[in-house]
mmCIF file of C-alpha atoms in Angstrom:
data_model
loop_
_atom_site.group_PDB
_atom_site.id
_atom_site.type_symbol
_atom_site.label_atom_id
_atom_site.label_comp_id
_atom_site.label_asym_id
_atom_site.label_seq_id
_atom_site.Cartn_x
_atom_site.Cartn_y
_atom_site.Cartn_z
ATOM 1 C CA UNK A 1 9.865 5.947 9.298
ATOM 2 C CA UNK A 2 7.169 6.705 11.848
ATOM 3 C CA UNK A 3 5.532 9.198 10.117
ATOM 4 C CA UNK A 4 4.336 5.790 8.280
ATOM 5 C CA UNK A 5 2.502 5.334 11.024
ATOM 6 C CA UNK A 6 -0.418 7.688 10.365
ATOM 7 C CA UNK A 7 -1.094 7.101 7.150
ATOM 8 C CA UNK A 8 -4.401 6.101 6.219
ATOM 9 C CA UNK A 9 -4.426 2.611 3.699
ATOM 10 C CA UNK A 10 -7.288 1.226 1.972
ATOM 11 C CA UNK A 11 -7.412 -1.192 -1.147
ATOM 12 C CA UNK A 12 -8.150 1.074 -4.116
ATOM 13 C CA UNK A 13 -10.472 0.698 -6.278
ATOM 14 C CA UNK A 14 -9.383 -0.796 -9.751
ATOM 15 C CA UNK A 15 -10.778 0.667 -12.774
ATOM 16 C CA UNK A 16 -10.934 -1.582 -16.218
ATOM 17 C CA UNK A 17 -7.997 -1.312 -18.443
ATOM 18 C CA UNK A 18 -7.706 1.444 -20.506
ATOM 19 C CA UNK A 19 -4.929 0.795 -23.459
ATOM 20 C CA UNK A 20 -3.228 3.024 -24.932
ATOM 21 C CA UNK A 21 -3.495 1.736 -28.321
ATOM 22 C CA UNK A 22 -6.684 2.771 -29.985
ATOM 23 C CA UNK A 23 -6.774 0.174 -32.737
ATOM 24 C CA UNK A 24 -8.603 -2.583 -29.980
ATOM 25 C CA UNK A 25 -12.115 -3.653 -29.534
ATOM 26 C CA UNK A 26 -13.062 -1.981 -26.269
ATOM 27 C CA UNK A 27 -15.618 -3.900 -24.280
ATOM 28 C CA UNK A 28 -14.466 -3.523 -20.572
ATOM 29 C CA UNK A 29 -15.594 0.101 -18.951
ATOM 30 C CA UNK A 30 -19.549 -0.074 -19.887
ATOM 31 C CA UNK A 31 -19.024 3.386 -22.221
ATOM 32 C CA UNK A 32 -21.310 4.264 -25.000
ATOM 33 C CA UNK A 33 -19.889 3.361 -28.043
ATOM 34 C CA UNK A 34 -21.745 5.887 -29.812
ATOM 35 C CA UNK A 35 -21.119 10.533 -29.471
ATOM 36 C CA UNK A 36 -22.967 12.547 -27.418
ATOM 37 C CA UNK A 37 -25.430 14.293 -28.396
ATOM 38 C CA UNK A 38 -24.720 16.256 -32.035
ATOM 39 C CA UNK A 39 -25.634 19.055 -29.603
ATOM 40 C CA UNK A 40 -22.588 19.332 -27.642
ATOM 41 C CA UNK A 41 -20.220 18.689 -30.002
ATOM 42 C CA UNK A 42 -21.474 21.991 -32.172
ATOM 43 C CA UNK A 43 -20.980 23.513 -28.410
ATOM 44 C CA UNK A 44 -17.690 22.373 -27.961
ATOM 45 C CA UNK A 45 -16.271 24.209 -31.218
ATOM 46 C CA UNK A 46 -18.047 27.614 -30.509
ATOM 47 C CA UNK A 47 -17.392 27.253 -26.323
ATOM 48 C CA UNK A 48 -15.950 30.615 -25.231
ATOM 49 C CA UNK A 49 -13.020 29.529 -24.322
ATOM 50 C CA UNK A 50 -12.329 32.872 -22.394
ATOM 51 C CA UNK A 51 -14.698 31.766 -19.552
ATOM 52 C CA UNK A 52 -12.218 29.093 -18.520
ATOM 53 C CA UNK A 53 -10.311 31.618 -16.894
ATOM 54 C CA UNK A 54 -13.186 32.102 -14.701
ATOM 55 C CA UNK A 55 -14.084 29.849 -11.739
ATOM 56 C CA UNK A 56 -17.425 27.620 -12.690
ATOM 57 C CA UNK A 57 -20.359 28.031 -10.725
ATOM 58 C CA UNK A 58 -20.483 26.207 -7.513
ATOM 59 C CA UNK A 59 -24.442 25.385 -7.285
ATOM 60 C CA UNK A 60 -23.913 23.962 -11.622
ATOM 61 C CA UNK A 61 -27.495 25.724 -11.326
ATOM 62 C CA UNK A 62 -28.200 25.718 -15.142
ATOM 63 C CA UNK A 63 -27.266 21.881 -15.536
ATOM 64 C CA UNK A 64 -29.117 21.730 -11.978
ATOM 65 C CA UNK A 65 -32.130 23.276 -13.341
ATOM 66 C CA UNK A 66 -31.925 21.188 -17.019
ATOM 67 C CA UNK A 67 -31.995 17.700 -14.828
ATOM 68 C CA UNK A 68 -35.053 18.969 -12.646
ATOM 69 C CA UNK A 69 -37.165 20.015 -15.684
ATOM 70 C CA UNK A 70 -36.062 16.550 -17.251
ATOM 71 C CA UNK A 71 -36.970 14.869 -14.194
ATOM 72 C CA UNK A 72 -39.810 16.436 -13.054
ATOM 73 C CA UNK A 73 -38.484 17.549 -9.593
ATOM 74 C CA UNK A 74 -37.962 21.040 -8.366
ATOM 75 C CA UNK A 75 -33.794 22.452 -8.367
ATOM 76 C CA UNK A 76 -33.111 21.512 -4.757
ATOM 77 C CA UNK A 77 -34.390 18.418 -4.996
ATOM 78 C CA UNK A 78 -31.063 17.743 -7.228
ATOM 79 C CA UNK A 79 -27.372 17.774 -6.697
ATOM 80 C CA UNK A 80 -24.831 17.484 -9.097
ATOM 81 C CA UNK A 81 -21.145 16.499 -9.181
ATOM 82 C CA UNK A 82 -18.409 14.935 -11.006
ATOM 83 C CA UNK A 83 -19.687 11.957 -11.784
ATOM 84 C CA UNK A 84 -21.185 9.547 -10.014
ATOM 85 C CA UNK A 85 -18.139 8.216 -8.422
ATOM 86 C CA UNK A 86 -17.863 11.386 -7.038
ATOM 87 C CA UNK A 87 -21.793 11.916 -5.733
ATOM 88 C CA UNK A 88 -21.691 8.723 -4.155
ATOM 89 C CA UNK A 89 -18.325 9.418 -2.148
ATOM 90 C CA UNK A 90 -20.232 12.328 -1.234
ATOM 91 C CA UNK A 91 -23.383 10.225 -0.126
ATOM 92 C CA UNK A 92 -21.424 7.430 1.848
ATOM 93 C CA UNK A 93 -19.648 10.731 3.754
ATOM 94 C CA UNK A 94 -22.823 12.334 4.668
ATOM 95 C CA UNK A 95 -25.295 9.844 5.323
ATOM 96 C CA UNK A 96 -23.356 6.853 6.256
ATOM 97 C CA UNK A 97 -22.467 7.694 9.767
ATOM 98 C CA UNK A 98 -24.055 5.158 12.439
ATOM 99 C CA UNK A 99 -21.993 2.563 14.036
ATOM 100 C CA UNK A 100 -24.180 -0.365 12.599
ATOM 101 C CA UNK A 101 -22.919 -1.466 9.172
ATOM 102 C CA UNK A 102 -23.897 -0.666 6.032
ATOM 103 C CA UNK A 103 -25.382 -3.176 4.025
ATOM 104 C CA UNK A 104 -24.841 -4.204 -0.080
ATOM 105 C CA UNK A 105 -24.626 -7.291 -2.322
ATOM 106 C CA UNK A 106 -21.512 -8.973 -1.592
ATOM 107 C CA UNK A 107 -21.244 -9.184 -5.909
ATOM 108 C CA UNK A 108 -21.475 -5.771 -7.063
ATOM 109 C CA UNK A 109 -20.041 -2.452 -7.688
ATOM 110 C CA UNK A 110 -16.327 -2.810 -6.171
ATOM 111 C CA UNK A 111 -16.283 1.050 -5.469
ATOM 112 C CA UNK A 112 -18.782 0.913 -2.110
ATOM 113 C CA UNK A 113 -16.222 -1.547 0.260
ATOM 114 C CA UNK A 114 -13.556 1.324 -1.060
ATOM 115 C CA UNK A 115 -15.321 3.981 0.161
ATOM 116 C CA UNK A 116 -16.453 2.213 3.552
ATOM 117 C CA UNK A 117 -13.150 1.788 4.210
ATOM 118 C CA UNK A 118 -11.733 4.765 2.854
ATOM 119 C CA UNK A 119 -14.136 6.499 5.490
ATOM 120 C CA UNK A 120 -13.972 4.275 8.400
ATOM 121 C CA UNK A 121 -17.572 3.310 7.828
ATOM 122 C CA UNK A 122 -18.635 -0.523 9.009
ATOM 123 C CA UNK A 123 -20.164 -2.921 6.535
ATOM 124 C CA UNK A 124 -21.762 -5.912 5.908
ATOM 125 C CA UNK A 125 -21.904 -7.720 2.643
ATOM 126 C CA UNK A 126 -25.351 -9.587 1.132
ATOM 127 C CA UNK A 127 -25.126 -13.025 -0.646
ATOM 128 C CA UNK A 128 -27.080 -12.392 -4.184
ATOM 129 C CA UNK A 129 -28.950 -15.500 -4.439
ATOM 130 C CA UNK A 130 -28.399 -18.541 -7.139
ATOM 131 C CA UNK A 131 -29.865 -16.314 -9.875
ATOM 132 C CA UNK A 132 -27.644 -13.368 -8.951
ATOM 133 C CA UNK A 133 -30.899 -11.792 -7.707
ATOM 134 C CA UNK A 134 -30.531 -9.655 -4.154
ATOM 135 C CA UNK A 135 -32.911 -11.027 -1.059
ATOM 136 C CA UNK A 136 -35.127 -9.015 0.470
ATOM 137 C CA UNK A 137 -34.786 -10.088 3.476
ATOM 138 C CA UNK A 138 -31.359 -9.542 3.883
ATOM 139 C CA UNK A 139 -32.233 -5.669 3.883
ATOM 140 C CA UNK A 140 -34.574 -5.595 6.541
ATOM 141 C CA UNK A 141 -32.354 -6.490 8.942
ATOM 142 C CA UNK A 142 -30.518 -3.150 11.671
ATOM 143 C CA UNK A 143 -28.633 -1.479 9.555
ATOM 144 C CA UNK A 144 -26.731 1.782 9.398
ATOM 145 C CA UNK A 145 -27.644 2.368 5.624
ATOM 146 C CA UNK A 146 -27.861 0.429 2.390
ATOM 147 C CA UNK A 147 -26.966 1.072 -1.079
ATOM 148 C CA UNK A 148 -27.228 -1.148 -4.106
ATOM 149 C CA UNK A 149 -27.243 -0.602 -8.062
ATOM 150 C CA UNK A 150 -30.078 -1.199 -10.031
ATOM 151 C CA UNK A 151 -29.937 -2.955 -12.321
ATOM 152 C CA UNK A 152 -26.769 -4.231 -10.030
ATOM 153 C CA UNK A 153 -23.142 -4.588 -11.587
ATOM 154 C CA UNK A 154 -21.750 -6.378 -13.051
ATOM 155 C CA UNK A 155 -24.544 -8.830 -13.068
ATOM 156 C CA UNK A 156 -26.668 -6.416 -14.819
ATOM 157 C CA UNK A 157 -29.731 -7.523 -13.189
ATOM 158 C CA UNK A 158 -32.329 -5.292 -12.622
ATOM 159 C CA UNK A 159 -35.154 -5.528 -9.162
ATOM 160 C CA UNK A 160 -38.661 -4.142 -9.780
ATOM 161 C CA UNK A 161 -39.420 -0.458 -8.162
ATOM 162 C CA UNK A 162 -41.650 -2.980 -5.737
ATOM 163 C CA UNK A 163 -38.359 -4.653 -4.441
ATOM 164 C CA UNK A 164 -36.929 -1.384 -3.681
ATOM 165 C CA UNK A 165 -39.885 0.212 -2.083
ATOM 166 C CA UNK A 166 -39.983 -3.071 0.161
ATOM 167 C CA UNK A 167 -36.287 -2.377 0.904
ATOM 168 C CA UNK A 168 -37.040 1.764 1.160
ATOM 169 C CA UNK A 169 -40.168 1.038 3.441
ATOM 170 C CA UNK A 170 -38.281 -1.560 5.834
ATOM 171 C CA UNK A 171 -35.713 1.162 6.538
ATOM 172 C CA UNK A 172 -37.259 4.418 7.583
ATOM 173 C CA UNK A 173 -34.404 5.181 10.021
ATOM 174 C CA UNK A 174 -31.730 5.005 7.727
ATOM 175 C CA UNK A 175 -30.623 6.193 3.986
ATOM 176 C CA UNK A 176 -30.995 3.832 0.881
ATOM 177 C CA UNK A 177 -28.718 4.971 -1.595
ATOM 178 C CA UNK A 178 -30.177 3.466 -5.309
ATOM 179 C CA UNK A 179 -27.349 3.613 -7.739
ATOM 180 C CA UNK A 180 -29.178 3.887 -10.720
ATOM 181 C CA UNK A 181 -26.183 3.823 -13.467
ATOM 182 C CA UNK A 182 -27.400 1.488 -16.395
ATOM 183 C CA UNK A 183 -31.450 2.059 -15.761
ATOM 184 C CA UNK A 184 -31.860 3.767 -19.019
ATOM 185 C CA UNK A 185 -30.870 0.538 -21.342
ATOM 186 C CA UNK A 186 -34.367 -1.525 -20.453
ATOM 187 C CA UNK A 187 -35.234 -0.926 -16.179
ATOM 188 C CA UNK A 188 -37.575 1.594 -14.569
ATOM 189 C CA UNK A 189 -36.588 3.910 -12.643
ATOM 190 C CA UNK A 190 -37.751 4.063 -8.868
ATOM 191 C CA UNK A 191 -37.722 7.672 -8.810
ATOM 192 C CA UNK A 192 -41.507 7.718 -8.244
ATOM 193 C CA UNK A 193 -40.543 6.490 -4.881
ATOM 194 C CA UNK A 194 -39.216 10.288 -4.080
ATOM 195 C CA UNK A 195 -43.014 11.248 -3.351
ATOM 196 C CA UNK A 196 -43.526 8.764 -0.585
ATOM 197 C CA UNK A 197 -40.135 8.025 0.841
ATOM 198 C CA UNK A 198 -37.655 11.127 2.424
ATOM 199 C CA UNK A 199 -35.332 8.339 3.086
ATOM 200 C CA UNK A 200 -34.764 7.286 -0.436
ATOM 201 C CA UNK A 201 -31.732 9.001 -2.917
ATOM 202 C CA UNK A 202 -31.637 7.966 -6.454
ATOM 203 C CA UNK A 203 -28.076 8.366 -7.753
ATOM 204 C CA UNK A 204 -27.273 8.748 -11.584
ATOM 205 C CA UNK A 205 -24.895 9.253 -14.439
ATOM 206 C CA UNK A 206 -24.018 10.890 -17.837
ATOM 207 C CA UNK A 207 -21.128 8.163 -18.490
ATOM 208 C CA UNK A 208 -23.703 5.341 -19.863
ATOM 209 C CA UNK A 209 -26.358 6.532 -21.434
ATOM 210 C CA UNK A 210 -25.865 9.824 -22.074
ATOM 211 C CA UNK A 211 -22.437 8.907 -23.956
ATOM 212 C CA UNK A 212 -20.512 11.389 -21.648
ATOM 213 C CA UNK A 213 -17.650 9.110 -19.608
ATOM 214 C CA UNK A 214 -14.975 11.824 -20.281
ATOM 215 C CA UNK A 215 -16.770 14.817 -18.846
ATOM 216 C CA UNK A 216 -17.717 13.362 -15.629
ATOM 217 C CA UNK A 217 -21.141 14.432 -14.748
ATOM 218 C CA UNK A 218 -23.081 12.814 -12.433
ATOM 219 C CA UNK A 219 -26.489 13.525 -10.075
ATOM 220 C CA UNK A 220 -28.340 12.679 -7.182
ATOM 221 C CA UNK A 221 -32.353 13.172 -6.819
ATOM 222 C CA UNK A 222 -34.152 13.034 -3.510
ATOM 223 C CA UNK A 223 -35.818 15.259 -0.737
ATOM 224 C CA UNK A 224 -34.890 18.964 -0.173
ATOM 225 C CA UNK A 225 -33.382 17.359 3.117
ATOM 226 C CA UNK A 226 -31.404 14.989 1.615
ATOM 227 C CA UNK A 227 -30.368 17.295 -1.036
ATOM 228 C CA UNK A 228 -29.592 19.781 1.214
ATOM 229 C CA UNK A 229 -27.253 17.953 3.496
ATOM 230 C CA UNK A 230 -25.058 16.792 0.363
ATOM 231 C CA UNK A 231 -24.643 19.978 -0.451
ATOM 232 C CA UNK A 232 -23.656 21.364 3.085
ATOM 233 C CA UNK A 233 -20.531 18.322 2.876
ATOM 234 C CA UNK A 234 -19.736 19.647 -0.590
ATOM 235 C CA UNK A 235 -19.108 23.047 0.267
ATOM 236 C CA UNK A 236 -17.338 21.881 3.711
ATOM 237 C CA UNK A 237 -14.847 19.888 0.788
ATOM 238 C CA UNK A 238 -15.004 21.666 -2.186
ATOM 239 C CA UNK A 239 -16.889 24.566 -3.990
ATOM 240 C CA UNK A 240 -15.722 24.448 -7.657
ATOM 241 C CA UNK A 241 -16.145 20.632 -8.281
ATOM 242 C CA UNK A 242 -17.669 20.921 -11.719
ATOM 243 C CA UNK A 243 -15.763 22.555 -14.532
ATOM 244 C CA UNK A 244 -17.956 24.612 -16.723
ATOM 245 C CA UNK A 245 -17.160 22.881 -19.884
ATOM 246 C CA UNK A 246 -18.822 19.803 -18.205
ATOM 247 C CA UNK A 247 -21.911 22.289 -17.073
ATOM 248 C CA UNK A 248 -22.326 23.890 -20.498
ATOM 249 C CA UNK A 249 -22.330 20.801 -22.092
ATOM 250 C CA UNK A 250 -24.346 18.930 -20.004
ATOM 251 C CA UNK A 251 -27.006 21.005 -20.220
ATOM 252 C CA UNK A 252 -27.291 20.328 -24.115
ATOM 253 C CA UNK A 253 -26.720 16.693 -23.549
ATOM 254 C CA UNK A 254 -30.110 16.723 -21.444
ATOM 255 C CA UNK A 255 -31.870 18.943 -24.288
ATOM 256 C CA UNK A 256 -31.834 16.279 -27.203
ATOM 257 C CA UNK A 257 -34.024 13.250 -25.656
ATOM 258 C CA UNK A 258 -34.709 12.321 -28.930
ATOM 259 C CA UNK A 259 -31.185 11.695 -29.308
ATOM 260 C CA UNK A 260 -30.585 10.167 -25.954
ATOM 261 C CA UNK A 261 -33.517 8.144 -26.331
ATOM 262 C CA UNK A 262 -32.304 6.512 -29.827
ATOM 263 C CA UNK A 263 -29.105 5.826 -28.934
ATOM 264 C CA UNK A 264 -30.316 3.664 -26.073
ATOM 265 C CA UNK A 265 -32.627 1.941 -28.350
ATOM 266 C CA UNK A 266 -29.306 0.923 -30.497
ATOM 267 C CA UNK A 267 -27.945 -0.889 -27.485
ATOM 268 C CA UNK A 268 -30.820 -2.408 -26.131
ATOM 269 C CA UNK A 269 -31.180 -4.007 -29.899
ATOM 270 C CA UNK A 270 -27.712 -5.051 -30.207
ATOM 271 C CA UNK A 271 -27.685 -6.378 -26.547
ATOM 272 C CA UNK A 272 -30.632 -8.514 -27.091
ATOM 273 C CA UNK A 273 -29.115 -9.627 -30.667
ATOM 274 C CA UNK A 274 -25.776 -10.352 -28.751
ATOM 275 C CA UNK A 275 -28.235 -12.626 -25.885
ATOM 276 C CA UNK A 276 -28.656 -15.022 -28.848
ATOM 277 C CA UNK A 277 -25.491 -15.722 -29.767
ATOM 278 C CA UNK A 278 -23.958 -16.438 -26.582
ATOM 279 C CA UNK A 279 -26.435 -18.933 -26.286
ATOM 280 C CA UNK A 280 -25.818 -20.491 -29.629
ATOM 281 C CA UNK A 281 -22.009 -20.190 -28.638
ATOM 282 C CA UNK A 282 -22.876 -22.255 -24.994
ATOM 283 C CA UNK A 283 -22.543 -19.167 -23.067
ATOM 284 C CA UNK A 284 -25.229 -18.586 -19.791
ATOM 285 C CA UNK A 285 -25.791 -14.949 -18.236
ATOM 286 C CA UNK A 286 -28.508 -13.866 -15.977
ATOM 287 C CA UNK A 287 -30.798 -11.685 -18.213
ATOM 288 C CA UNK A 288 -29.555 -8.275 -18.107
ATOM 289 C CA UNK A 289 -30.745 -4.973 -18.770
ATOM 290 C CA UNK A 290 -27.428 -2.815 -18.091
ATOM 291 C CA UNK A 291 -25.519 -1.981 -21.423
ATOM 292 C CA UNK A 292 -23.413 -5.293 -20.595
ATOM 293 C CA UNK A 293 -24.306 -8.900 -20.926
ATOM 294 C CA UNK A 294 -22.597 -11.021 -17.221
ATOM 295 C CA UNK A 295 -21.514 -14.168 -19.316
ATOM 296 C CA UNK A 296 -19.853 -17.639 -18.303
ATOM 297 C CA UNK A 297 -19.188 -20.621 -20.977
ATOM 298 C CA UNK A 298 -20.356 -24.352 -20.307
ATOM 299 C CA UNK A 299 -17.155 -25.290 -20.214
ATOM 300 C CA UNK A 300 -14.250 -22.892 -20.837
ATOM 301 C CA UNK A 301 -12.948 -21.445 -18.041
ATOM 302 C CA UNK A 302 -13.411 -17.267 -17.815
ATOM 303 C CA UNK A 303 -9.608 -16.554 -17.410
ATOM 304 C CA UNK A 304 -9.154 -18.309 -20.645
ATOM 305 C CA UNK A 305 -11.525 -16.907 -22.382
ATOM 306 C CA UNK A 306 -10.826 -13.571 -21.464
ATOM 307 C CA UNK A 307 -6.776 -13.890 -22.186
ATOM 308 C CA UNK A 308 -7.799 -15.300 -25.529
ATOM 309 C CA UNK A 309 -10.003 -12.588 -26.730
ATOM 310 C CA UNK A 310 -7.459 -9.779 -25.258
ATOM 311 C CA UNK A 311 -4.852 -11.513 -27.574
ATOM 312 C CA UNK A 312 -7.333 -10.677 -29.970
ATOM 313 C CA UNK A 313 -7.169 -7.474 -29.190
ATOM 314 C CA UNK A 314 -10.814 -7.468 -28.215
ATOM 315 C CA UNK A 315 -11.003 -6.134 -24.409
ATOM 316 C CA UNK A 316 -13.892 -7.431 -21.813
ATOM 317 C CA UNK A 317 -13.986 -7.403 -18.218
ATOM 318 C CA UNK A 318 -12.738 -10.159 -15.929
ATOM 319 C CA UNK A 319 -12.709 -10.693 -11.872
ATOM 320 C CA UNK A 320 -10.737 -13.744 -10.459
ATOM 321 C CA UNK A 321 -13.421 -13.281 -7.643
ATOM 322 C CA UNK A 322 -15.246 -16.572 -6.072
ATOM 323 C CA UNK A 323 -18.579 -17.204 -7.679
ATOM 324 C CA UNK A 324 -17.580 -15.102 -10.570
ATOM 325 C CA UNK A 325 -13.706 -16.013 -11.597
ATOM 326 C CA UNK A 326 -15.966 -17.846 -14.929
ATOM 327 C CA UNK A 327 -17.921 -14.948 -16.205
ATOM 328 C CA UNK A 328 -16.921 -12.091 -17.837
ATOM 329 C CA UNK A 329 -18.586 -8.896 -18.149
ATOM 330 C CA UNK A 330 -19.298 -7.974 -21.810
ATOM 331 C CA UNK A 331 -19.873 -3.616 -23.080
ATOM 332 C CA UNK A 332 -22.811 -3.780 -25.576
ATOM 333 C CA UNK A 333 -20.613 -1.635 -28.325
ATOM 334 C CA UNK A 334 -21.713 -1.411 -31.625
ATOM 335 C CA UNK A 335 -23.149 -4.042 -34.048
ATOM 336 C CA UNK A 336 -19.603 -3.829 -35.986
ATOM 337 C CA UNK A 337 -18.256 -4.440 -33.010
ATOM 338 C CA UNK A 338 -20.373 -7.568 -31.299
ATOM 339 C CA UNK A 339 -20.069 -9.190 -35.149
ATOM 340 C CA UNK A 340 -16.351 -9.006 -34.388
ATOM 341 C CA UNK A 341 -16.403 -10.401 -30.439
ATOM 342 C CA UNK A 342 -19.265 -13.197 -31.791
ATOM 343 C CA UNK A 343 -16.637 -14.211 -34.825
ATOM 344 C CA UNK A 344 -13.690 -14.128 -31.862
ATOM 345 C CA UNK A 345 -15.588 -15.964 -29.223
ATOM 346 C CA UNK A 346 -16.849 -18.813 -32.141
ATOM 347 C CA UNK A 347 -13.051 -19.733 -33.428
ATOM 348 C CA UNK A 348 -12.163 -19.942 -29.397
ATOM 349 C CA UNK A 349 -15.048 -22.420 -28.628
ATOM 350 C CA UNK A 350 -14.116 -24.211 -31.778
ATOM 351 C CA UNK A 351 -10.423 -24.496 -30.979
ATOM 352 C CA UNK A 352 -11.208 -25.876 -27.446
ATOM 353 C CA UNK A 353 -13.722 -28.804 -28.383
#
């Protein structure tokens, strides 16, 4: 068995569960728990479904074009691929090459130590502080590269556009990597920062937000530079990455921001509704302005409550991680929904007094 011997072994990353069973309460994987925009789903019935036989384009230049318009950036300052999972694989592979580590928040999204290992790349892991709040200081010192989200996960807090231009501004020798997921449920975006900063890539996603999970569509904004060397890897791995259904539709998704815009309105409401009655229920979370509330009980342990609730058949997230084994992670869904978890979550606090 020697041919063992070559194989290359990493840890994968684990995803949240995804049960079969569709009669649940579904508050694990951060999706939208409302459609897309009316848009694509008129799209989807008339798509010509001849085209499929047809390679998509390789540059996705209409979706390409949609996002810079949106954004207010020219085409090659974007790149698009399948999902963000997929643009940020791309981004550790690219810019992620020195032999000083890579620094991010040693409680975050459990995709980056994957990659860094995946590709051989060193790292080094920052302590968030007692108020799950990233330090500063721990950024400015040598580095090979940094990434971080904002607002992070699963904490769901967010760091001012100052703290990341502090960060950006410390580091003009290396690539910061913003992973910008959840910033349309409440944060502000740093891509302002693009002017000043050719250092600085601002990484995105239709999966939140934009009610899109299952089409996998994700972006990255920056410099032509940047921009252009992500694109050079891409084509050195793989032309066709984005299937044209996912360009088509993606494209119309971007079209209705009035849409977009109210659906995100619906979750912020609900999420700030839902802040209350964790509190009433005992529950403490660092405020959060993701689409998910980071939530531990005064007294019940998280492993308990999260067993309890999934034999409810109500789903949430849990890690058995230090720091964070008592908190779980909480999907804003819809106000149907949260009534249902609140209701759940008050007969299990009850039952353990």
């Amino acid at each position: 068995m020697n041919w063992e011997n070559n194989i290359r072994r990493v840890v994968p990353y684990i995803p949240g569960e995804q049960p079969r069973d569709k009669d649940v309460i579904k508050l694990n994987t951060n999706e939208n728990p409302y459609p897309p925009a009316p848009g694509v789903e008129k799209l989807l019935k008339d798509f010509e479904k001849a085209t499929l036989r047809l390679y998509p384009d390789p540059d996705s230049e209409e979706l390409t074009k949609a996002l810079a318009e949106y954004y207010g950036l020219g085409p090659s300052q974007v790149f698009v691929g399948v999902g963000s999972d997929d643009v940020l694989a791309m981004a550790f592979l690219t810019f992620f090459n020195s032999d000083k580590p890579i620094l991010f928040p040693d409680i975050t999204y459990s995709f980056y130590d994957v990659w860094a290992d995946l590709y051989r790349i060193p790292y080094k892991t920052c302590p968030l502080d007692e108020r799950f709040k990233l330090r500063v200081e721990d950024y400015k010192q040598d580095n090979g590269g940094i990434i971080f989200p904002n607002p992070n996960a699963p904490t769901g807090v967010f760091e001012a556009v100052e703290f990341v231009e502090d960060v950006v501004k410390a580091n003009p020798d290396v690539v910061v990597i913003v992973d910008e997921a959840y910033i349309d449920f409440g944060g502000k975006s740093c891509l302002p920062l693009l002017s000043k900063y050719e250092n600085l890539l601002v990484v995105q996603t239709f999966s939140k937000s934009r009610s899109m999970a299952g089409m996998r569509i994700g972006f990255a904004m920056g410099n032509e530079k940047l921009i252009g060397y992500l694109k050079n890897v891409k084509f050195s791995f793989n032309s066709y990455t984005m299937n044209r259904t996912s360009q088509v539709l993606g494209v119309e998704a971007v079209k209705d921001d009035a849409y977009f815009k109210a659906c995100n309105a619906k979750i912020i409401e609900t999420r700030e509704w839902m802040k209350v009655k964790l509190q009433e229920l005992g529950f403490t979370f660092p405020d959060s302005l993701a689409n998910f509330i980071f939530a531990a009980h005064e007294s019940i342990p998280g492993k308990v409550l999260f067993e309890e609730l999934k034999s409810r058949r109500i789903f949430v997230r849990h890690w058995d991680k230090p720091r964070i084994s008592d908190y779980l992670r909480i999907t804003i869904g819809t106000k149907e929904q949260m009534d249902a978890l609140v209701e759940a979550l008050r007969e299990i606090v009850t039952a353990h007094r």
